[in-house]
Coordinates of N, CA, C and O in Angstrom, one line a residue:
G1 N 146.8 161.5 78.1 CA 145.6 160.8 78.8 C 145.5 159.4 78.2 O 146.2 159.0 77.3
V2 N 144.5 158.7 78.8 CA 144.2 157.3 78.4 C 143.1 157.3 77.5 O 142.1 158.0 77.7
Q3 N 143.1 156.6 76.4 CA 142.0 156.5 75.4 C 140.9 155.6 76.0 O 141.2 154.6 76.6
T4 N 139.7 155.9 75.7 CA 138.6 155.1 76.1 C 137.9 154.5 74.9 O 137.8 155.1 73.8
C5 N 137.3 153.3 75.1 CA 136.6 152.6 74.0 C 135.8 151.5 74.7 O 135.9 151.3 75.9
A6 N 135.1 150.7 73.9 CA 134.4 149.5 74.5 C 135.5 148.5 75.0 O 136.1 147.9 74.2
L7 N 135.7 148.4 76.3 CA 136.7 147.5 76.8 C 136.0 146.5 77.8 O 134.9 146.8 78.3
P8 N 136.6 145.4 78.1 CA 136.1 144.6 79.1 C 136.1 145.3 80.5 O 136.9 146.2 80.7
I9 N 135.1 145.0 81.3 CA 135.0 145.7 82.6 C 136.3 145.8 83.4 O 136.6 146.8 83.9
S10 N 137.0 144.7 83.4 CA 138.3 144.7 84.2 C 139.3 145.7 83.6 O 140.0 146.4 84.3
T11 N 139.4 145.8 82.3 CA 140.2 146.7 81.6 C 139.7 148.2 81.9 O 140.5 149.1 82.2
S12 N 138.4 148.4 81.8 CA 137.8 149.7 82.1 C 138.1 150.1 83.5 O 138.4 151.3 83.8
L13 N 138.1 149.2 84.5 CA 138.4 149.5 85.9 C 139.8 149.9 86.0 O 140.1 150.9 86.7
E14 N 140.7 149.2 85.4 CA 142.2 149.6 85.5 C 142.4 151.0 84.8 O 143.1 151.8 85.3
T15 N 141.7 151.2 83.7 CA 141.8 152.5 83.0 C 141.3 153.6 84.0 O 141.9 154.7 84.1
M16 N 140.1 153.4 84.6 CA 139.5 154.3 85.6 C 140.5 154.7 86.7 O 140.7 155.8 87.0
K17 N 141.1 153.6 87.2 CA 142.1 153.8 88.3 C 143.3 154.7 87.9 O 143.7 155.6 88.6
A18 N 143.8 154.5 86.6 CA 144.9 155.2 86.1 C 144.5 156.7 85.9 O 145.2 157.6 86.2
L19 N 143.2 156.9 85.4 CA 142.7 158.3 85.2 C 142.6 159.0 86.5 O 142.9 160.2 86.6
V20 N 142.1 158.3 87.6 CA 142.0 159.0 88.9 C 143.3 159.3 89.4 O 143.5 160.4 90.0
L21 N 144.3 158.5 89.3 CA 145.7 158.8 89.8 C 146.2 160.0 89.0 O 146.9 160.9 89.6
E22 N 146.0 160.0 87.7 CA 146.5 161.1 86.8 C 145.8 162.4 87.3 O 146.5 163.5 87.5
F23 N 144.5 162.4 87.6 CA 143.8 163.5 88.1 C 144.4 164.0 89.4 O 144.6 165.2 89.6
E24 N 144.6 163.1 90.3 CA 145.0 163.4 91.7 C 146.4 164.1 91.6 O 146.6 165.1 92.3
T25 N 147.3 163.6 90.8 CA 148.6 164.2 90.6 C 148.5 165.6 90.1 O 149.1 166.6 90.7
D26 N 147.8 165.8 89.0 CA 147.6 167.1 88.4 C 146.9 168.1 89.3 O 147.2 169.3 89.4
Y27 N 145.8 167.6 90.0 CA 145.1 168.5 90.9 C 145.9 169.0 92.0 O 145.8 170.1 92.4
T28 N 146.7 168.1 92.6 CA 147.6 168.5 93.7 C 148.6 169.5 93.2 O 148.8 170.5 94.0
K29 N 149.2 169.4 92.0 CA 150.1 170.4 91.5 C 149.4 171.7 91.4 O 149.9 172.8 91.6
F30 N 148.1 171.7 90.9 CA 147.4 172.9 90.7 C 147.0 173.6 92.0 O 147.2 174.8 92.2
A31 N 146.5 172.8 92.9 CA 146.0 173.3 94.2 C 147.1 173.8 95.1 O 147.0 174.8 95.8
E32 N 148.2 173.1 95.2 CA 149.3 173.4 96.1 C 150.3 174.4 95.5 O 150.9 175.2 96.2
K33 N 150.5 174.3 94.2 CA 151.6 175.1 93.6 C 151.1 176.2 92.6 O 151.8 176.9 92.1
G34 N 149.8 176.1 92.4 CA 149.2 177.1 91.4 C 149.6 176.9 90.0 O 149.5 177.8 89.2
N35 N 150.0 175.6 89.7 CA 150.4 175.3 88.3 C 149.1 175.3 87.4 O 148.3 174.3 87.5
K36 N 149.0 176.3 86.6 CA 147.8 176.4 85.7 C 147.7 175.3 84.7 O 146.6 174.8 84.4
A37 N 148.8 174.9 84.1 CA 148.8 173.8 83.1 C 148.3 172.5 83.8 O 147.6 171.7 83.2
A38 N 148.7 172.3 85.0 CA 148.3 171.1 85.8 C 146.7 171.1 86.0 O 146.1 170.1 86.0
G39 N 146.2 172.3 86.2 CA 144.8 172.5 86.4 C 144.0 172.1 85.1 O 143.0 171.5 85.2
T40 N 144.6 172.5 84.0 CA 144.0 172.1 82.7 C 144.0 170.6 82.5 O 143.1 170.0 82.1
R41 N 145.2 170.0 82.8 CA 145.3 168.5 82.7 C 144.3 167.8 83.7 O 143.7 166.8 83.3
A42 N 144.1 168.4 84.9 CA 143.2 167.8 85.8 C 141.8 167.9 85.3 O 141.0 166.9 85.4
R43 N 141.4 169.0 84.7 CA 140.1 169.1 84.1 C 139.9 168.1 83.0 O 138.8 167.5 82.8
K44 N 140.9 167.9 82.1 CA 140.9 167.0 81.0 C 140.7 165.5 81.6 O 139.9 164.7 81.1
A45 N 141.5 165.2 82.6 CA 141.3 163.9 83.2 C 139.9 163.6 83.8 O 139.4 162.6 83.6
L46 N 139.3 164.7 84.4 CA 138.0 164.5 84.9 C 137.0 164.3 83.7 O 136.1 163.5 83.9
Q47 N 137.2 164.9 82.6 CA 136.3 164.7 81.5 C 136.5 163.3 81.0 O 135.5 162.6 80.6
E48 N 137.7 162.8 80.9 CA 137.9 161.4 80.5 C 137.3 160.4 81.5 O 136.7 159.4 81.1
I49 N 137.4 160.7 82.8 CA 136.8 159.9 83.8 C 135.2 159.8 83.6 O 134.6 158.8 83.6
R50 N 134.7 161.0 83.3 CA 133.2 161.1 83.1 C 132.8 160.3 81.9 O 131.8 159.5 81.9
N51 N 133.6 160.4 80.8 CA 133.3 159.6 79.6 C 133.4 158.1 79.8 O 132.6 157.3 79.3
L52 N 134.5 157.7 80.5 CA 134.7 156.3 80.8 C 133.6 155.8 81.7 O 133.1 154.7 81.5
A53 N 133.2 156.6 82.7 CA 132.1 156.1 83.6 C 130.8 155.9 82.8 O 130.1 154.9 83.0
K54 N 130.5 156.8 81.8 CA 129.4 156.6 81.0 C 129.4 155.3 80.2 O 128.5 154.6 80.1
D55 N 130.6 155.0 79.6 CA 130.8 153.8 78.8 C 130.6 152.6 79.7 O 130.0 151.6 79.3
I56 N 131.2 152.6 80.9 CA 131.1 151.5 81.9 C 129.6 151.3 82.2 O 129.1 150.1 82.3
R57 N 128.9 152.4 82.5 CA 127.4 152.3 82.8 C 126.7 151.6 81.7 O 125.9 150.7 81.9
S58 N 127.0 151.9 80.4 CA 126.4 151.3 79.3 C 126.7 149.8 79.2 O 125.8 149.0 78.9
E59 N 128.0 149.5 79.5 CA 128.4 148.1 79.4 C 127.6 147.3 80.5 O 127.2 146.2 80.2
I60 N 127.5 147.8 81.7 CA 126.8 147.2 82.8 C 125.3 147.0 82.4 O 124.8 145.9 82.6
S61 N 124.7 148.0 81.9 CA 123.3 147.9 81.5 C 123.1 146.8 80.4 O 122.2 146.0 80.5
G62 N 124.0 146.8 79.4 CA 124.0 145.8 78.4 C 124.1 144.4 78.9 O 123.4 143.5 78.5
A63 N 125.0 144.2 79.9 CA 125.3 142.9 80.5 C 124.0 142.5 81.2 O 123.7 141.3 81.2
K64 N 123.4 143.4 82.0 CA 122.2 143.1 82.7 C 121.1 142.6 81.8 O 120.4 141.7 82.1
K65 N 120.9 143.4 80.7 CA 119.9 143.0 79.7 C 120.1 141.6 79.1 O 119.2 140.9 78.9
E66 N 121.4 141.3 78.8 CA 121.7 140.0 78.2 C 121.4 138.9 79.2 O 120.9 137.8 78.8
K67 N 121.7 139.1 80.4 CA 121.4 138.1 81.5 C 119.9 137.9 81.7 O 119.4 136.8 82.0
A68 N 119.1 139.0 81.5 CA 117.7 138.9 81.7 C 117.0 138.2 80.5 O 115.9 137.7 80.7
A69 N 117.6 138.3 79.4 CA 117.0 137.7 78.2 C 117.1 136.2 78.1 O 117.8 135.5 78.8

């Protein structure tokens, strides 16, 4: 998987795109072929997407507050 941390928004966006592609690949393997390991990887990718989305939301909120100040 891809590691998440405080990144510039453009880097976060590229990371999000990579995670979604990773999820799509593994979910397809799980759904079409019944590959249980791919299902586990798909769930892990979704968790990473969730965590990154939370980080991006915080970055956006912080940027909005800085501009308002």
